[in-house]
Short mmCIF file of N, CA and C in Angstrom, two decimals:
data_model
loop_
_atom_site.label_atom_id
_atom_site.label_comp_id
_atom_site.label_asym_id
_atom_site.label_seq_id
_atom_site.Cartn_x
_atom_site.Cartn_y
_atom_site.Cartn_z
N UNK U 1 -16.34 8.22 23.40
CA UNK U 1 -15.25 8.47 22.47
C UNK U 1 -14.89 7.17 21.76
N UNK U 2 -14.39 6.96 20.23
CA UNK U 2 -14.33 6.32 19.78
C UNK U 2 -12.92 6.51 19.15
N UNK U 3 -11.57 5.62 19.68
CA UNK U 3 -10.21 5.57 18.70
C UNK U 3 -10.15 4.80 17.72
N UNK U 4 -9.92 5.45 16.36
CA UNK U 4 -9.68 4.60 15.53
C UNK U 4 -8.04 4.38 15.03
N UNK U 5 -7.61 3.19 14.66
CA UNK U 5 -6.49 2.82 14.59
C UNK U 5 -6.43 3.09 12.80
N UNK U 6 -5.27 3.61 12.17
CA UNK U 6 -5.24 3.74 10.81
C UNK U 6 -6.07 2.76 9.62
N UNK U 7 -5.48 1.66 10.04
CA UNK U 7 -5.86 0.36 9.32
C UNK U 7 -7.21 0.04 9.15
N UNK U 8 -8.16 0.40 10.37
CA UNK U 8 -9.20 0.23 10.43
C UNK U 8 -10.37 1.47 9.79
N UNK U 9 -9.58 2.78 9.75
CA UNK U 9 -10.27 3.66 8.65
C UNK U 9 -10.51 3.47 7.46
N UNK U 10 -8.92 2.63 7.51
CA UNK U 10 -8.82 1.54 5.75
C UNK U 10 -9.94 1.28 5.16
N UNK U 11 -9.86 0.33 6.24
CA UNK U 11 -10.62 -0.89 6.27
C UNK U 11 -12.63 0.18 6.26
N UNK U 12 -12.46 0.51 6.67
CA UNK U 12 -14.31 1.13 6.66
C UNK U 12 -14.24 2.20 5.22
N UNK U 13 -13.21 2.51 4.68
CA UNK U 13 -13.65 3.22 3.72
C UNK U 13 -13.54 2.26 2.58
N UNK U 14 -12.88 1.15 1.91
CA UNK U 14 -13.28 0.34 1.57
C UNK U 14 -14.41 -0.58 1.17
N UNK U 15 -15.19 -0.82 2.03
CA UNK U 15 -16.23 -1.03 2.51
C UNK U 15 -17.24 0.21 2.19
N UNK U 16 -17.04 1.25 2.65
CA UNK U 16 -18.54 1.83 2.50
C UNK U 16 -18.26 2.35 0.63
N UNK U 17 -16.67 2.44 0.04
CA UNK U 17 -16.59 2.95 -1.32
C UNK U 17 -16.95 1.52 -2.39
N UNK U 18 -16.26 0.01 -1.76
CA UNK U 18 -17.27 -0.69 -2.09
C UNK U 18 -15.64 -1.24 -3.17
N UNK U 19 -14.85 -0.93 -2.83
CA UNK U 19 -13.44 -0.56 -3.74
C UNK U 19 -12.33 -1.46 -2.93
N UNK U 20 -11.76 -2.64 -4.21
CA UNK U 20 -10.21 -3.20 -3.71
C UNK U 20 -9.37 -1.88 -3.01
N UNK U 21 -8.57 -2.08 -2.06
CA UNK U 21 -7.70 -1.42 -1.71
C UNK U 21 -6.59 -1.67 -1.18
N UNK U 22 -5.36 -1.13 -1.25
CA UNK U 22 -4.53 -1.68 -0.59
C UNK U 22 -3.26 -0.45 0.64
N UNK U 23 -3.20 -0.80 1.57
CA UNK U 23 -2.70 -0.26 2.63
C UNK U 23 -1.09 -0.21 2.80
N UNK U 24 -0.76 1.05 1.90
CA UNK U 24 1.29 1.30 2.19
C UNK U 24 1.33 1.72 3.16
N UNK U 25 2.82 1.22 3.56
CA UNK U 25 3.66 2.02 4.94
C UNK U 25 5.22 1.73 4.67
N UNK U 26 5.58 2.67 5.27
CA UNK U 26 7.16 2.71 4.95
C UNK U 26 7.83 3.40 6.43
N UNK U 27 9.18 3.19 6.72
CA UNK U 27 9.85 4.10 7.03
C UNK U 27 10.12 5.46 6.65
N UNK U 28 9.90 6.31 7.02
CA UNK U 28 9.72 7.46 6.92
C UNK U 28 11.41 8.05 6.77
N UNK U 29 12.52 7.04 7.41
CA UNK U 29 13.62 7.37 7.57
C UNK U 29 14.37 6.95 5.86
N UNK U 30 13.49 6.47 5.39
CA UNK U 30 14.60 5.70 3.72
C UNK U 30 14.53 6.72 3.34
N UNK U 31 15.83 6.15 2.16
CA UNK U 31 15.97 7.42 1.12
C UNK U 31 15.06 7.93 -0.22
N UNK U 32 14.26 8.56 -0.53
CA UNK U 32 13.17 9.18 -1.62
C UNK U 32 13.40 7.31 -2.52
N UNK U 33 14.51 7.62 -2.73
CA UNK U 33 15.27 7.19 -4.06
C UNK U 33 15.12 5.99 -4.32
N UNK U 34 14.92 5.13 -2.93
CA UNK U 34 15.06 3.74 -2.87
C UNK U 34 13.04 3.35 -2.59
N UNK U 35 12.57 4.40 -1.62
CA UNK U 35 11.20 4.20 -1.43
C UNK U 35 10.68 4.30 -2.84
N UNK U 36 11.07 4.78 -4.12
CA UNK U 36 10.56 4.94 -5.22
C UNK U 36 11.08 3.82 -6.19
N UNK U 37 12.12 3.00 -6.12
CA UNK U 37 12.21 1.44 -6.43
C UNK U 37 11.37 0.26 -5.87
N UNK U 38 11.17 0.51 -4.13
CA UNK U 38 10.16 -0.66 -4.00
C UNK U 38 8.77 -0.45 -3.97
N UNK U 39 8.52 0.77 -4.27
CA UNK U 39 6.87 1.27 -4.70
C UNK U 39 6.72 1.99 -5.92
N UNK U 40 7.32 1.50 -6.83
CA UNK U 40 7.94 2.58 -8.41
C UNK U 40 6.50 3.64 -8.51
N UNK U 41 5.29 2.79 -8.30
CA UNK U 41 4.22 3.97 -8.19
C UNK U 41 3.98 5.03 -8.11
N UNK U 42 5.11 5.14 -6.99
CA UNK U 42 5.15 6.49 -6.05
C UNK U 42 6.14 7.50 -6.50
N UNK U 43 5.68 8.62 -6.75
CA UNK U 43 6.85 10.10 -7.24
C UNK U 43 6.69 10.89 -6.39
N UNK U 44 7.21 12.19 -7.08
CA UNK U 44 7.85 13.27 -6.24
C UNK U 44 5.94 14.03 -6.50
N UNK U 45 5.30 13.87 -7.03
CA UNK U 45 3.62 13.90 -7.22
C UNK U 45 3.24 13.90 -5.68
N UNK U 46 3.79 13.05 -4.61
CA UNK U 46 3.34 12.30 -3.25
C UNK U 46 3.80 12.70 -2.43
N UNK U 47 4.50 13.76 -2.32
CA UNK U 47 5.31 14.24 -1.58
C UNK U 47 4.96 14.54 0.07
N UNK U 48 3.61 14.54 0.20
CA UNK U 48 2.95 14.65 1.53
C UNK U 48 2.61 13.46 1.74
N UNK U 49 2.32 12.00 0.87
CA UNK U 49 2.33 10.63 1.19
C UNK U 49 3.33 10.33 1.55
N UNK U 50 4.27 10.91 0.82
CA UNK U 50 5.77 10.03 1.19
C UNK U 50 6.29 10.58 2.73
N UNK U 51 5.64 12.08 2.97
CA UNK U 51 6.17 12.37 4.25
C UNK U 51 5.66 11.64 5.46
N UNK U 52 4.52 11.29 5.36
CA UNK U 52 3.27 10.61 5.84
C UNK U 52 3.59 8.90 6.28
N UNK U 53 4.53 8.52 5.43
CA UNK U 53 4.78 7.21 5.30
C UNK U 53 3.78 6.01 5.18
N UNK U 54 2.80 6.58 4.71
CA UNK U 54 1.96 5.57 5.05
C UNK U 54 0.59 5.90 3.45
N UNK U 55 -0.15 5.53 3.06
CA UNK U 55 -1.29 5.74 2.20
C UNK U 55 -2.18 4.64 2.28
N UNK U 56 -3.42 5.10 1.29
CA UNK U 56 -4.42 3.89 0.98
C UNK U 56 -4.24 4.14 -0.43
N UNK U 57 -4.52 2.95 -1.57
CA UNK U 57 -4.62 3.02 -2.79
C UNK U 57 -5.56 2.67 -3.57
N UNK U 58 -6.64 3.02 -3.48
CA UNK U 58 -8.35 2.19 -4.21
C UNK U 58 -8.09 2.11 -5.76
N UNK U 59 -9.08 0.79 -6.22
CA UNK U 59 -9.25 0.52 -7.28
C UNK U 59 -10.61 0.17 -7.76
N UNK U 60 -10.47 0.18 -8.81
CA UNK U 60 -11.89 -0.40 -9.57
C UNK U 60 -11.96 -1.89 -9.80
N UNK U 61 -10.64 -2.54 -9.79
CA UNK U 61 -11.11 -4.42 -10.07
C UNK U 61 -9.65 -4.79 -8.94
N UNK U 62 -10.34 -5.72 -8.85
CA UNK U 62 -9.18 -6.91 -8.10
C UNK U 62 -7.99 -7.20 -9.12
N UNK U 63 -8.24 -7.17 -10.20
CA UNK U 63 -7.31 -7.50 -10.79
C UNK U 63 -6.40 -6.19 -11.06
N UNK U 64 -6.72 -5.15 -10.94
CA UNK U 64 -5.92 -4.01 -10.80
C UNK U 64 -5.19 -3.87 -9.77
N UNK U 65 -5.49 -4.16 -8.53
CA UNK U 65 -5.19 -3.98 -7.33
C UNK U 65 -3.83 -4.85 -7.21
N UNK U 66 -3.79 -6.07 -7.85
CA UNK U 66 -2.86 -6.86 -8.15
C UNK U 66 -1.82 -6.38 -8.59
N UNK U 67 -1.89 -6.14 -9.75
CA UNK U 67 -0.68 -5.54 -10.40
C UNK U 67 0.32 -4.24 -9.37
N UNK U 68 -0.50 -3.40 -8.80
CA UNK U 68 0.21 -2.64 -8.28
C UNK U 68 1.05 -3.45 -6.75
N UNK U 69 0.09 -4.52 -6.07
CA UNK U 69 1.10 -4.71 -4.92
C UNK U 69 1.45 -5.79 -5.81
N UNK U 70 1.87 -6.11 -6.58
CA UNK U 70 2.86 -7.45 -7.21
C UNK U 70 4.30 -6.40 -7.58
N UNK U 71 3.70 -4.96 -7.42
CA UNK U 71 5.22 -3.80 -7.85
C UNK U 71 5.91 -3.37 -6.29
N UNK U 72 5.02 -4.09 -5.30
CA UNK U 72 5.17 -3.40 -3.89
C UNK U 72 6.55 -4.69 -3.24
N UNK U 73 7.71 -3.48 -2.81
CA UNK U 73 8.88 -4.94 -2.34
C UNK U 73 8.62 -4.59 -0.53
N UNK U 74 8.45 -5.73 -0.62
CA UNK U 74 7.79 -5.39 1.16
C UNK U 74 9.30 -6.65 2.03
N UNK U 75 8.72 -6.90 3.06
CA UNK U 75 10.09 -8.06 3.54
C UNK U 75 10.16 -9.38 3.22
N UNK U 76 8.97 -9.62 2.04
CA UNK U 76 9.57 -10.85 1.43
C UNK U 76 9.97 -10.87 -0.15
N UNK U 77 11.05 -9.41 0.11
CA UNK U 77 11.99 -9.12 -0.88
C UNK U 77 11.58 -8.89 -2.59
N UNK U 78 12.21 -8.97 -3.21
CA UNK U 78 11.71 -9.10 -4.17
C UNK U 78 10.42 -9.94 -5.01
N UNK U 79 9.89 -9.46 -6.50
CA UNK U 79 8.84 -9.68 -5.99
C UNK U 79 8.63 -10.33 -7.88
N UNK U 80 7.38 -10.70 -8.53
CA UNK U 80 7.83 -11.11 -9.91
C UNK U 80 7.98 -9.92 -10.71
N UNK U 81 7.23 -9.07 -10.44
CA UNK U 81 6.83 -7.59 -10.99
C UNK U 81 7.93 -6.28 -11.00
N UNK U 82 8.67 -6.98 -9.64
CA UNK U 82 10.08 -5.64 -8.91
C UNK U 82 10.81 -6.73 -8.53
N UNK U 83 11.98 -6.65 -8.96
CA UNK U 83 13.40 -6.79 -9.09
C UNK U 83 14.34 -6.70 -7.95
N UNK U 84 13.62 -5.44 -7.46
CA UNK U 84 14.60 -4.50 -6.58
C UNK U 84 14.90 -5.07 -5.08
N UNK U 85 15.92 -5.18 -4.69
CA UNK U 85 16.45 -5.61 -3.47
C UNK U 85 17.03 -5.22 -2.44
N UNK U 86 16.85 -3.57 -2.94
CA UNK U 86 17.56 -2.45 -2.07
C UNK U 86 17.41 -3.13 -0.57
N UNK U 87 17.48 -1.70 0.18
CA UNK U 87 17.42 -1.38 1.86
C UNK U 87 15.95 -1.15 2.10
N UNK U 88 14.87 -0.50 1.25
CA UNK U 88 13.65 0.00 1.54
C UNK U 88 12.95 -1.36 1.23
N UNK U 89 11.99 -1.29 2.24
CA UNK U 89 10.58 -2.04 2.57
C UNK U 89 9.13 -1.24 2.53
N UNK U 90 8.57 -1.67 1.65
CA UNK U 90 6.92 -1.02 1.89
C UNK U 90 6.50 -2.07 2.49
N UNK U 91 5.56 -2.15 3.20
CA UNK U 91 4.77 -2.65 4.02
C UNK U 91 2.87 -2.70 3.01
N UNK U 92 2.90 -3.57 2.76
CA UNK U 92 1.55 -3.85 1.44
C UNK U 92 0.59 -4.91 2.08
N UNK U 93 -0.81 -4.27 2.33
CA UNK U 93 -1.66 -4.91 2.98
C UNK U 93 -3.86 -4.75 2.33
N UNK U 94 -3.78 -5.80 1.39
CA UNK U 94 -5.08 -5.35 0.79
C UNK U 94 -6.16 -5.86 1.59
N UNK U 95 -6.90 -4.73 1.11
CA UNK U 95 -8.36 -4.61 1.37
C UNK U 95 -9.46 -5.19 0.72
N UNK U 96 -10.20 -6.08 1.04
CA UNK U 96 -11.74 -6.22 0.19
C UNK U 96 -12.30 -6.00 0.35
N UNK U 97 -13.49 -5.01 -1.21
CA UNK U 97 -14.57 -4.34 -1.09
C UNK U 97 -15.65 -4.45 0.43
N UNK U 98 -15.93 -5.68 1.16
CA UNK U 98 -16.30 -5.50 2.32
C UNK U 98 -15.56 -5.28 3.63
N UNK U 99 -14.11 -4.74 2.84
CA UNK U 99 -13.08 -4.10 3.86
C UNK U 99 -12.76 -5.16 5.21
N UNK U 100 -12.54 -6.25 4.70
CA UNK U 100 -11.53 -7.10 4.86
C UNK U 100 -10.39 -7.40 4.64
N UNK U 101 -9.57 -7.22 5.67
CA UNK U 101 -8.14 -7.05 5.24
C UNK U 101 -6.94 -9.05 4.46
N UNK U 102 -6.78 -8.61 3.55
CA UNK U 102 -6.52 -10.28 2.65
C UNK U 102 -4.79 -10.62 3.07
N UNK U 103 -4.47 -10.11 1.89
CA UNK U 103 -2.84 -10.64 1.77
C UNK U 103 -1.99 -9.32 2.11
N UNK U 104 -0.72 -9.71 3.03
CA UNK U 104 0.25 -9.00 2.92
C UNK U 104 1.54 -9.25 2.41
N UNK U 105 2.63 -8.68 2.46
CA UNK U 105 3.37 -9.08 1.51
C UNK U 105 4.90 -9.23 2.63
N UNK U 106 4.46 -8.99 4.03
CA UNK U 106 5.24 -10.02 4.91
C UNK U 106 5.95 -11.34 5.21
#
């Protein structure tokens, strides 16, 4: 038997898609309202992500991948991209194409 831990599914699909990625998580307990200020990304579209608290987000360039966690307010608050300073924390953790996990936003 083989357990795999979330991060590390990440991390192998990455890798075999060959694709920047980056790894959300949230409290599941915030309010819609505020999880949608520190991940503006995210709508009422996600509604089984958002229940989920957690996603992967693939891209086609590194430099795409950027822009979206530069919108991600994780616990080192605000960010140049997001403003926002609420109560909600995403938790933002990228992936490289050989599904290596890089920067978080801890």
């Amino acid at each position: 038997m083989t357990i795999f831990e979330t991060h590390n599914i990440f991390a192998e699909y990455a890798r075999l898609a060959k694709k920047w990625c980056i790894c959300i998580s949230w409290d599941t307990d915030n309010n819609i309202d505020e999880l949608f200020k520190a991940a503006p990304y995210l709508n009422l579209n996600h509604l089984q992500i958002i229940s989920d608290g957690q996603a992967l987000l693939t891209f086609d360039s590194e430099d795409e991948m950027w822009v979206f966690y530069n919108q991600t307010v994780g616990d080192d608050g605000p960010t140049k991209s997001n403003p926002y300073s609420g109560p909600c924390r995403v938790y933002a953790l990228t992936i490289s194409p050989d599904g290596i996990f890089q920067n978080e936003n801890t």
